[in-house]
Amino acid sequence: MDQLAAAVLLPGFTGTTAPDWLRRRVADGLGGVVLFGRNVVDDAQVAALCSELRSVRPDVVIGIDEEGGDVTRLDAGRGSEVPGNYSLGVVDDLDLTRSVAASIGSRLAKCGISLNLAPSADLVLTLDDPIIGVRAFGSDPVLAARHIAAWVEGLQAVGVAACAKHFPGHGASTEDSHQELPVLPRTEEQLRAVELVPFQAAVHAGVRSIMTGHLVIPEWGPAPVTLNKHAIDLLRTELGFTGAVITDGLDMKAVGGDLAHGAVRALAAGVDALCLGGISLGDDDIQWLIDSIVAAVKSGELSEERLTQAAKRSLALGLPPSTVDAHDTEIGLTAARRAVRVRGEVSVGSDPVVVDLVVDPSEAVGDVPWGLGPYLGEVLPGTEVIASRDVTAEEVARTASGRTIVVVTRDAHRHTAARQLITNLTNLGQDVVHVETGVPGPDLGSVARIDTHGGSRVSLRAAAELILKGTT
């Protein structure tokens, strides 16, 4: 029973090597681990870490969030080498999407990672959404469905399991489930017509896992989907999914209560694998979770049959990935260049002023480097960079002293200060180029607008190249 309970756990941990306690737990049947930026130095180090774990048990599940674009773990220190879903949706080339996913998967496979907690099958259904944004392929469920299927196919062709998330779709939410419990103003019929379309496409494409969202659908009752049997049953019966259902991080505040209580409720609702990676756990924490799950079986709160089924599905995600080499170091920049869109005429001098307007990224993104300044500075050595949260239009105008001002934002439509800065600079008569790296919002009056549709390293480099072409 302890082994069954251990098999459904996918914890996170601290360090870039496998602690002794973790190696012992893997040997004793722990389902696996989820890696985060805190576990990553470079690909060679990750490969060594995965090799450590697989030397203990070859079929251990090793997962990671490598969506590409704004959400990256392997490139957390410098920004992703490929653009994210929104960029790929804008280009709308299924072969490109499939190839980008295969490139990501091949890189993960070389590291020894068997499960990628991607792609995001959510849609952009409100500009007020604080958590999905450019992680989605767009707003059109049919377009998103095509690309979700292509992404799943590309990733799984190289032997890495995909995970479509966050069922039934986070895009209509205006709350971040890392911090609070979102309640979606959606009926089941609306979900069927819109949000569930990409998830159905993922199932048809053979996706091996699906992640639940910590979201309340009022028609499904007060429990969030992760703890909601009706929701999981719908996924199994109506969508026909037979793979592993994985929770979003059970440590997120939207779940509430303690980890053990959430773990038991999720398993009872029909979930198979419990993602616990957002926080670093230790040996005592793992034992507490195992004891809690076993106690729930003994009390009748959770059936042994349900736990056995969950353990089997969870462990199936640990098959070592293939050695197919589809990694393409150039495809990311190629895709990012194709995704850039321009409104107006980009014309700047040789020494522009770049204002990288800093806002806090979502917890899903984390502390990944962002900003156009370093990239434009490489190609235009006279570039002056201001990286600030609260710089005023007057301060920027004084610094620019007649030079072109490039204001770089992330979802300016969600940040009053960002909108006001661009509007105020325009009202002062300044020559402003607006570079938006998030979901494109309203035009704010700049002389030119560049939409990169993502803040990845390659997306920012593509924008810098475009600005260079417009220098006078």
Short mmCIF file of C-alpha atoms in Angstrom, two decimals:
data_model
loop_
_atom_site.label_atom_id
_atom_site.label_comp_id
_atom_site.label_asym_id
_atom_site.label_seq_id
_atom_site.Cartn_x
_atom_site.Cartn_y
_atom_site.Cartn_z
CA MET A 1 0.00 0.00 0.00
CA ASP A 2 2.88 2.38 0.77
CA GLN A 3 4.32 1.70 -2.69
CA LEU A 4 1.00 2.47 -4.35
CA ALA A 5 0.74 5.72 -2.41
CA ALA A 6 4.30 6.67 -3.32
CA ALA A 7 3.75 5.90 -7.00
CA VAL A 8 1.25 8.75 -7.48
CA LEU A 9 3.57 11.44 -6.08
CA LEU A 10 5.57 13.82 -8.31
CA PRO A 11 7.35 16.15 -5.85
CA GLY A 12 9.84 18.90 -6.40
CA PHE A 13 13.10 19.22 -4.49
CA THR A 14 16.01 21.58 -3.98
CA GLY A 15 19.39 21.16 -5.63
CA THR A 16 21.04 20.28 -8.91
CA THR A 17 21.92 16.74 -7.87
CA ALA A 18 19.68 14.04 -6.43
CA PRO A 19 19.69 14.07 -2.61
CA ASP A 20 20.26 10.73 -0.89
CA TRP A 21 16.73 10.68 0.51
CA LEU A 22 15.28 11.17 -2.98
CA ARG A 23 17.34 8.31 -4.40
CA ARG A 24 16.06 6.06 -1.61
CA ARG A 25 12.47 7.11 -2.26
CA VAL A 26 12.83 6.42 -6.00
CA ALA A 27 14.20 2.98 -5.20
CA ASP A 28 11.20 2.38 -2.93
CA GLY A 29 8.68 3.27 -5.64
CA LEU A 30 8.25 7.06 -5.65
CA GLY A 31 6.41 7.94 -8.87
CA GLY A 32 8.90 10.56 -9.89
CA VAL A 33 9.85 14.23 -9.69
CA VAL A 34 9.12 17.53 -11.40
CA LEU A 35 12.13 19.70 -12.21
CA PHE A 36 12.09 23.49 -11.93
CA GLY A 37 14.55 26.27 -12.68
CA ARG A 38 16.09 25.76 -9.23
CA ASN A 39 17.23 22.31 -10.40
CA VAL A 40 18.81 23.50 -13.65
CA VAL A 41 22.28 24.78 -14.54
CA ASP A 42 22.50 23.58 -18.14
CA ASP A 43 21.53 20.59 -20.26
CA ALA A 44 24.61 18.57 -19.29
CA GLN A 45 23.88 18.99 -15.58
CA VAL A 46 20.19 18.06 -16.07
CA ALA A 47 21.24 14.97 -18.02
CA ALA A 48 23.55 13.97 -15.17
CA LEU A 49 20.76 14.51 -12.63
CA CYS A 50 18.30 12.41 -14.63
CA SER A 51 20.94 9.73 -15.08
CA GLU A 52 21.39 9.63 -11.30
CA LEU A 53 17.69 9.01 -10.83
CA ARG A 54 17.39 6.48 -13.66
CA SER A 55 20.35 4.52 -12.34
CA VAL A 56 18.22 3.86 -9.26
CA ARG A 57 15.08 2.97 -11.23
CA PRO A 58 14.96 3.23 -15.05
CA ASP A 59 11.22 3.93 -15.26
CA VAL A 60 11.08 6.82 -12.78
CA VAL A 61 8.87 9.68 -14.04
CA ILE A 62 10.90 12.84 -14.63
CA GLY A 63 8.75 15.82 -15.56
CA ILE A 64 9.36 19.47 -16.36
CA ASP A 65 7.44 22.56 -17.56
CA GLU A 66 9.09 23.31 -20.89
CA GLU A 67 6.35 25.09 -22.83
CA GLY A 68 8.69 27.25 -24.86
CA GLY A 69 8.19 30.99 -25.01
CA ASP A 70 7.67 32.68 -21.68
CA VAL A 71 7.61 29.44 -19.65
CA THR A 72 10.94 27.65 -19.67
CA ARG A 73 12.95 25.70 -17.12
CA LEU A 74 15.93 24.54 -19.18
CA ASP A 75 16.54 28.14 -20.27
CA ALA A 76 15.38 29.85 -17.09
CA GLY A 77 18.69 31.70 -16.87
CA ARG A 78 18.55 33.27 -20.33
CA GLY A 79 15.11 32.86 -21.93
CA SER A 80 13.72 30.20 -24.22
CA GLU A 81 15.32 29.27 -27.53
CA VAL A 82 11.86 28.87 -29.10
CA PRO A 83 8.78 31.12 -29.15
CA GLY A 84 5.65 30.10 -27.30
CA ASN A 85 2.21 28.99 -28.40
CA TYR A 86 0.74 32.41 -29.22
CA SER A 87 3.55 33.09 -31.69
CA LEU A 88 2.99 29.73 -33.33
CA GLY A 89 -0.74 30.39 -33.53
CA VAL A 90 -0.09 33.72 -35.27
CA VAL A 91 2.12 32.04 -37.87
CA ASP A 92 -0.46 29.22 -38.22
CA ASP A 93 1.88 26.70 -39.84
CA LEU A 94 1.16 23.25 -38.43
CA ASP A 95 4.43 21.80 -39.72
CA LEU A 96 6.31 24.57 -37.91
CA THR A 97 4.41 23.93 -34.67
CA ARG A 98 5.07 20.20 -34.96
CA SER A 99 8.78 20.80 -35.60
CA VAL A 100 9.17 23.25 -32.69
CA ALA A 101 7.58 20.73 -30.33
CA ALA A 102 9.78 17.94 -31.67
CA SER A 103 12.86 20.12 -31.14
CA ILE A 104 11.85 20.78 -27.54
CA GLY A 105 11.10 17.10 -27.01
CA SER A 106 14.39 15.96 -28.48
CA ARG A 107 16.29 18.26 -26.16
CA LEU A 108 14.32 16.92 -23.17
CA ALA A 109 14.88 13.34 -24.30
CA LYS A 110 18.64 13.89 -24.46
CA CYS A 111 18.44 15.09 -20.86
CA GLY A 112 16.52 11.97 -19.83
CA ILE A 113 13.19 13.71 -19.17
CA SER A 114 10.13 11.56 -19.89
CA LEU A 115 7.22 13.98 -19.28
CA ASN A 116 6.73 17.55 -20.45
CA LEU A 117 3.92 19.41 -18.66
CA ALA A 118 2.92 21.11 -21.90
CA PRO A 119 1.26 22.28 -24.10
CA SER A 120 -1.17 24.82 -22.70
CA ALA A 121 -4.54 24.02 -24.31
CA ASP A 122 -6.15 27.10 -22.77
CA LEU A 123 -7.59 29.92 -24.87
CA VAL A 124 -7.31 33.70 -24.61
CA LEU A 125 -10.90 34.56 -23.75
CA THR A 126 -10.36 37.78 -21.80
CA LEU A 127 -7.55 40.34 -21.82
CA ASP A 128 -7.87 40.48 -18.03
CA ASP A 129 -6.53 36.93 -17.63
CA PRO A 130 -3.34 37.21 -15.52
CA ILE A 131 -1.90 33.72 -15.99
CA ILE A 132 -2.30 32.31 -19.53
CA GLY A 133 -1.86 35.07 -22.11
CA VAL A 134 0.75 34.18 -24.73
CA ARG A 135 0.98 30.64 -23.35
CA ALA A 136 -2.18 29.91 -25.40
CA PHE A 137 -2.31 29.45 -29.16
CA GLY A 138 -4.95 32.18 -29.38
CA SER A 139 -8.67 32.82 -28.98
CA ASP A 140 -10.04 30.66 -31.76
CA PRO A 141 -10.78 27.15 -30.43
CA VAL A 142 -10.56 25.57 -33.87
CA LEU A 143 -7.15 27.10 -34.62
CA ALA A 144 -5.91 26.20 -31.16
CA ALA A 145 -7.17 22.63 -31.57
CA ARG A 146 -5.17 22.18 -34.77
CA HIS A 147 -1.99 23.42 -33.15
CA ILE A 148 -2.50 21.49 -29.91
CA ALA A 149 -2.74 18.29 -31.95
CA ALA A 150 0.39 19.19 -33.95
CA TRP A 151 2.34 20.11 -30.78
CA VAL A 152 1.37 16.85 -29.07
CA GLU A 153 2.31 14.84 -32.14
CA GLY A 154 5.67 16.56 -32.48
CA LEU A 155 6.62 16.11 -28.83
CA GLN A 156 5.47 12.53 -28.50
CA ALA A 157 7.14 11.50 -31.77
CA VAL A 158 10.47 11.72 -29.92
CA GLY A 159 9.23 9.66 -26.99
CA VAL A 160 8.42 12.40 -24.46
CA ALA A 161 4.90 12.35 -23.00
CA ALA A 162 2.86 15.53 -23.52
CA CYS A 163 0.42 16.97 -20.98
CA ALA A 164 -2.43 19.16 -22.23
CA LYS A 165 -3.34 21.72 -19.57
CA HIS A 166 -5.23 23.23 -17.67
CA PHE A 167 -8.49 21.27 -18.09
CA PRO A 168 -11.16 22.50 -18.77
CA GLY A 169 -9.43 25.75 -19.75
CA HIS A 170 -8.10 28.72 -17.79
CA GLY A 171 -8.59 31.42 -20.44
CA ALA A 172 -11.84 32.95 -19.17
CA SER A 173 -10.46 33.45 -15.67
CA THR A 174 -9.50 36.82 -14.23
CA GLU A 175 -7.75 35.32 -11.18
CA ASP A 176 -4.40 33.55 -10.81
CA SER A 177 -4.92 30.12 -9.24
CA HIS A 178 -1.45 30.34 -7.70
CA GLN A 179 -2.95 32.96 -5.39
CA GLU A 180 -6.73 32.38 -5.26
CA LEU A 181 -9.51 30.12 -6.52
CA PRO A 182 -10.92 31.30 -9.87
CA VAL A 183 -14.62 30.84 -10.55
CA LEU A 184 -15.28 30.63 -14.28
CA PRO A 185 -18.47 32.31 -15.52
CA ARG A 186 -19.03 29.48 -18.00
CA THR A 187 -21.79 26.94 -18.48
CA GLU A 188 -21.09 23.35 -19.44
CA GLU A 189 -22.52 24.03 -22.91
CA GLN A 190 -20.18 27.01 -23.36
CA LEU A 191 -17.26 24.85 -22.31
CA ARG A 192 -18.22 22.17 -24.83
CA ALA A 193 -18.46 24.71 -27.63
CA VAL A 194 -15.25 26.58 -26.82
CA GLU A 195 -12.77 25.54 -24.11
CA LEU A 196 -13.06 21.78 -24.51
CA VAL A 197 -12.39 21.84 -28.26
CA PRO A 198 -8.56 21.95 -27.93
CA PHE A 199 -8.63 19.27 -25.21
CA GLN A 200 -10.69 16.99 -27.46
CA ALA A 201 -8.10 17.52 -30.20
CA ALA A 202 -5.33 16.59 -27.76
CA VAL A 203 -7.14 13.37 -26.87
CA HIS A 204 -7.62 12.51 -30.55
CA ALA A 205 -3.89 13.16 -31.08
CA GLY A 206 -3.08 10.58 -28.41
CA VAL A 207 -1.92 12.90 -25.63
CA ARG A 208 -0.60 10.76 -22.80
CA SER A 209 -1.58 13.04 -19.92
CA ILE A 210 -3.89 15.93 -19.12
CA MET A 211 -3.47 18.41 -16.26
CA THR A 212 -6.44 19.69 -14.29
CA GLY A 213 -6.92 23.36 -13.53
CA HIS A 214 -7.75 24.63 -10.05
CA LEU A 215 -10.96 26.21 -11.32
CA VAL A 216 -14.56 26.21 -10.12
CA ILE A 217 -17.28 25.66 -12.70
CA PRO A 218 -20.50 26.59 -10.84
CA GLU A 219 -22.58 24.01 -12.74
CA TRP A 220 -20.17 21.31 -11.54
CA GLY A 221 -20.45 22.24 -7.88
CA PRO A 222 -18.22 24.15 -5.46
CA ALA A 223 -15.13 21.94 -5.69
CA PRO A 224 -12.33 22.97 -8.06
CA VAL A 225 -11.90 20.71 -11.08
CA THR A 226 -8.81 19.05 -9.55
CA LEU A 227 -11.00 17.77 -6.70
CA ASN A 228 -14.19 17.35 -8.73
CA LYS A 229 -15.34 13.85 -9.70
CA HIS A 230 -17.92 15.14 -12.19
CA ALA A 231 -15.21 17.02 -14.08
CA ILE A 232 -12.84 14.04 -14.22
CA ASP A 233 -15.67 11.71 -15.22
CA LEU A 234 -16.58 14.06 -18.08
CA LEU A 235 -12.97 14.01 -19.25
CA ARG A 236 -12.98 10.22 -19.21
CA THR A 237 -16.41 9.55 -20.70
CA GLU A 238 -17.31 12.45 -22.97
CA LEU A 239 -13.80 13.24 -24.23
CA GLY A 240 -12.71 9.60 -24.09
CA PHE A 241 -9.38 10.20 -22.35
CA THR A 242 -7.66 7.04 -21.08
CA GLY A 243 -4.23 8.34 -20.08
CA ALA A 244 -2.97 9.85 -16.84
CA VAL A 245 -4.71 12.82 -15.23
CA ILE A 246 -2.22 15.04 -13.40
CA THR A 247 -3.00 17.82 -10.95
CA ASP A 248 -1.70 21.31 -11.31
CA GLY A 249 0.52 22.11 -8.32
CA LEU A 250 -1.33 21.00 -5.20
CA ASP A 251 0.61 23.59 -3.21
CA MET A 252 -1.18 26.40 -5.07
CA LYS A 253 -3.47 28.50 -2.90
CA ALA A 254 -6.53 27.75 -5.04
CA VAL A 255 -6.68 24.21 -3.63
CA GLY A 256 -6.79 25.30 -0.01
CA GLY A 257 -6.16 23.16 3.06
CA ASP A 258 -3.03 21.09 3.48
CA LEU A 259 -1.27 19.03 0.82
CA ALA A 260 -2.34 15.70 2.25
CA HIS A 261 -6.02 16.60 2.30
CA GLY A 262 -5.85 17.87 -1.27
CA ALA A 263 -3.95 14.77 -2.39
CA VAL A 264 -6.57 12.38 -1.03
CA ARG A 265 -9.48 14.38 -2.45
CA ALA A 266 -7.85 14.57 -5.89
CA LEU A 267 -7.24 10.83 -5.99
CA ALA A 268 -10.79 10.10 -4.89
CA ALA A 269 -12.08 12.39 -7.66
CA GLY A 270 -10.21 10.37 -10.29
CA VAL A 271 -6.82 12.07 -10.63
CA ASP A 272 -3.82 9.76 -11.11
CA ALA A 273 -0.64 11.76 -10.46
CA LEU A 274 -0.12 14.51 -7.89
CA CYS A 275 2.14 17.39 -8.91
CA LEU A 276 3.75 18.82 -5.78
CA GLY A 277 6.69 20.56 -7.39
CA GLY A 278 6.08 24.24 -6.75
CA ILE A 279 7.54 23.91 -3.27
CA SER A 280 10.60 21.94 -2.28
CA LEU A 281 9.71 18.84 -0.28
CA GLY A 282 11.86 16.62 1.88
CA ASP A 283 11.83 13.02 3.05
CA ASP A 284 9.52 13.70 6.02
CA ASP A 285 7.02 15.47 3.75
CA ILE A 286 6.90 12.50 1.39
CA GLN A 287 6.32 10.09 4.28
CA TRP A 288 3.52 12.30 5.62
CA LEU A 289 1.79 12.24 2.23
CA ILE A 290 2.19 8.47 1.88
CA ASP A 291 0.85 7.90 5.39
CA SER A 292 -2.11 10.20 4.71
CA ILE A 293 -3.04 8.38 1.49
CA VAL A 294 -2.73 4.96 3.12
CA ALA A 295 -4.84 6.13 6.06
CA ALA A 296 -7.52 7.31 3.61
CA VAL A 297 -7.63 3.83 2.06
CA LYS A 298 -7.91 2.18 5.47
CA SER A 299 -10.72 4.54 6.49
CA GLY A 300 -12.64 3.96 3.27
CA GLU A 301 -12.29 7.56 2.07
CA LEU A 302 -10.25 6.28 -0.91
CA SER A 303 -10.64 2.82 -2.41
CA GLU A 304 -7.65 0.57 -2.94
CA GLU A 305 -8.89 -0.09 -6.47
CA ARG A 306 -8.81 3.65 -7.27
CA LEU A 307 -5.30 4.02 -5.84
CA THR A 308 -4.06 0.99 -7.77
CA GLN A 309 -5.48 2.39 -11.00
CA ALA A 310 -3.90 5.80 -10.35
CA ALA A 311 -0.50 4.28 -9.59
CA LYS A 312 -0.52 2.28 -12.82
CA ARG A 313 -1.37 5.32 -14.93
CA SER A 314 1.15 7.51 -13.15
CA LEU A 315 4.05 5.05 -13.54
CA ALA A 316 3.28 4.65 -17.26
CA LEU A 317 4.67 8.18 -17.75
CA GLY A 318 8.15 7.05 -16.70
CA LEU A 319 9.15 5.17 -19.82
CA PRO A 320 12.60 6.43 -20.86
CA PRO A 321 12.36 8.72 -23.92
CA SER A 322 13.72 7.76 -27.31
CA THR A 323 17.07 8.78 -28.78
CA VAL A 324 15.59 10.35 -31.92
CA ASP A 325 17.47 13.61 -32.61
CA ALA A 326 15.08 16.31 -33.80
CA HIS A 327 16.67 19.23 -31.92
CA ASP A 328 17.03 22.25 -34.21
CA THR A 329 18.89 25.22 -32.77
CA GLU A 330 17.74 27.54 -35.57
CA ILE A 331 14.02 26.77 -35.75
CA GLY A 332 13.14 28.94 -32.76
CA LEU A 333 14.51 32.16 -34.26
CA THR A 334 12.98 31.31 -37.61
CA ALA A 335 9.57 30.89 -35.98
CA ALA A 336 9.97 34.06 -33.90
CA ARG A 337 10.79 36.14 -36.97
CA ARG A 338 7.71 34.84 -38.76
CA ALA A 339 5.51 35.69 -35.76
CA VAL A 340 6.41 39.39 -35.50
CA ARG A 341 3.76 41.81 -36.74
CA VAL A 342 4.24 45.55 -37.38
CA ARG A 343 1.77 48.45 -37.50
CA GLY A 344 3.01 51.74 -38.87
CA GLU A 345 6.54 52.47 -40.06
CA VAL A 346 9.47 51.59 -37.81
CA SER A 347 12.05 54.33 -38.29
CA VAL A 348 14.62 54.98 -35.56
CA GLY A 349 17.97 56.70 -35.27
CA SER A 350 21.22 54.89 -34.57
CA ASP A 351 21.04 55.65 -30.83
CA PRO A 352 17.48 55.03 -29.61
CA VAL A 353 16.38 54.97 -25.99
CA VAL A 354 14.82 51.66 -24.95
CA VAL A 355 12.47 51.63 -21.97
CA ASP A 356 12.01 48.06 -20.75
CA LEU A 357 8.95 48.59 -18.57
CA VAL A 358 9.28 46.02 -15.80
CA VAL A 359 6.21 44.26 -14.37
CA ASP A 360 6.06 41.19 -12.18
CA PRO A 361 5.73 38.05 -14.31
CA SER A 362 3.25 35.36 -13.34
CA GLU A 363 4.45 32.59 -11.04
CA ALA A 364 4.24 30.18 -13.96
CA VAL A 365 6.85 32.25 -15.81
CA GLY A 366 9.10 32.92 -12.84
CA ASP A 367 12.29 34.97 -12.82
CA VAL A 368 13.30 34.52 -16.48
CA PRO A 369 15.31 37.38 -18.06
CA TRP A 370 13.11 39.72 -20.11
CA GLY A 371 13.65 42.97 -21.96
CA LEU A 372 14.64 44.21 -25.41
CA GLY A 373 17.47 46.48 -24.28
CA PRO A 374 20.29 43.90 -24.22
CA TYR A 375 19.36 42.55 -27.67
CA LEU A 376 18.99 45.94 -29.33
CA GLY A 377 22.22 47.06 -27.66
CA GLU A 378 24.03 44.19 -29.39
CA VAL A 379 23.00 45.28 -32.87
CA LEU A 380 22.87 49.05 -32.15
CA PRO A 381 25.78 49.87 -29.82
CA GLY A 382 24.53 53.44 -29.25
CA THR A 383 21.31 52.22 -27.66
CA GLU A 384 20.56 53.61 -24.20
CA VAL A 385 18.51 51.33 -21.94
CA ILE A 386 16.18 52.24 -19.09
CA ALA A 387 14.83 49.23 -17.20
CA SER A 388 12.30 50.53 -14.70
CA ARG A 389 8.93 49.92 -13.05
CA ASP A 390 7.90 53.51 -12.51
CA VAL A 391 9.80 55.88 -14.80
CA THR A 392 7.77 58.93 -15.86
CA ALA A 393 7.21 60.23 -19.38
CA GLU A 394 8.98 63.47 -18.47
CA GLU A 395 12.07 61.58 -17.26
CA VAL A 396 12.20 59.48 -20.42
CA ALA A 397 11.70 62.51 -22.66
CA ARG A 398 14.57 64.36 -20.96
CA THR A 399 16.84 61.35 -21.39
CA ALA A 400 15.85 60.88 -25.04
CA SER A 401 16.40 64.54 -25.92
CA GLY A 402 14.81 64.11 -29.34
CA ARG A 403 15.90 60.53 -29.99
CA THR A 404 13.44 57.75 -30.83
CA ILE A 405 11.98 56.06 -27.76
CA VAL A 406 11.24 52.33 -27.87
CA VAL A 407 8.87 51.32 -25.05
CA VAL A 408 8.74 47.59 -24.38
CA THR A 409 5.79 46.15 -22.47
CA ARG A 410 4.34 42.84 -21.35
CA ASP A 411 0.52 42.92 -21.55
CA ALA A 412 0.29 46.72 -21.44
CA HIS A 413 -3.49 46.43 -21.48
CA ARG A 414 -3.35 44.97 -17.94
CA HIS A 415 -1.04 47.62 -16.49
CA THR A 416 -2.25 51.21 -16.13
CA ALA A 417 1.27 52.62 -15.70
CA ALA A 418 2.40 51.06 -18.97
CA ARG A 419 -0.51 52.49 -20.92
CA GLN A 420 -0.09 55.91 -19.35
CA LEU A 421 3.62 56.05 -20.11
CA ILE A 422 3.09 55.46 -23.83
CA THR A 423 0.12 57.82 -24.00
CA ASN A 424 1.94 60.56 -22.08
CA LEU A 425 5.07 60.25 -24.22
CA THR A 426 2.93 60.54 -27.35
CA ASN A 427 1.15 63.60 -25.90
CA LEU A 428 4.55 65.18 -25.27
CA GLY A 429 5.27 64.86 -29.00
CA GLN A 430 7.87 62.13 -28.63
CA ASP A 431 8.69 59.67 -31.41
CA VAL A 432 7.55 56.41 -29.79
CA VAL A 433 7.80 52.82 -31.03
CA HIS A 434 5.79 50.43 -28.87
CA VAL A 435 7.03 46.82 -28.64
CA GLU A 436 4.41 44.56 -27.03
CA THR A 437 5.65 41.12 -25.94
CA GLY A 438 2.35 39.89 -24.48
CA VAL A 439 -1.10 39.49 -25.95
CA PRO A 440 -1.68 42.49 -28.24
CA GLY A 441 -4.04 45.02 -26.70
CA PRO A 442 -5.40 48.36 -27.97
CA ASP A 443 -3.26 50.75 -29.99
CA LEU A 444 -1.94 53.46 -27.65
CA GLY A 445 -1.06 56.07 -30.27
CA SER A 446 2.63 55.30 -30.91
CA VAL A 447 4.02 56.04 -34.38
CA ALA A 448 4.80 52.35 -34.81
CA ARG A 449 3.81 49.16 -33.03
CA ILE A 450 5.68 45.85 -33.00
CA ASP A 451 3.91 42.78 -31.63
CA THR A 452 6.25 39.88 -30.89
CA HIS A 453 3.51 37.68 -29.35
CA GLY A 454 5.90 36.47 -26.67
CA GLY A 455 8.85 37.46 -24.51
CA SER A 456 11.24 34.61 -25.28
CA ARG A 457 14.89 35.26 -26.07
CA VAL A 458 14.30 34.60 -29.77
CA SER A 459 11.19 36.80 -29.89
CA LEU A 460 13.12 39.74 -28.43
CA ARG A 461 16.00 39.13 -30.81
CA ALA A 462 13.58 39.09 -33.77
CA ALA A 463 12.22 42.46 -32.65
CA ALA A 464 15.74 43.88 -32.36
CA GLU A 465 16.54 42.73 -35.89
CA LEU A 466 13.41 44.40 -37.21
CA ILE A 467 14.23 47.69 -35.47
CA LEU A 468 17.78 47.52 -36.86
CA LYS A 469 16.34 47.34 -40.38
CA GLY A 470 14.40 50.55 -39.65
CA THR A 471 17.39 52.61 -38.52
CA THR A 472 18.05 55.83 -40.40
#
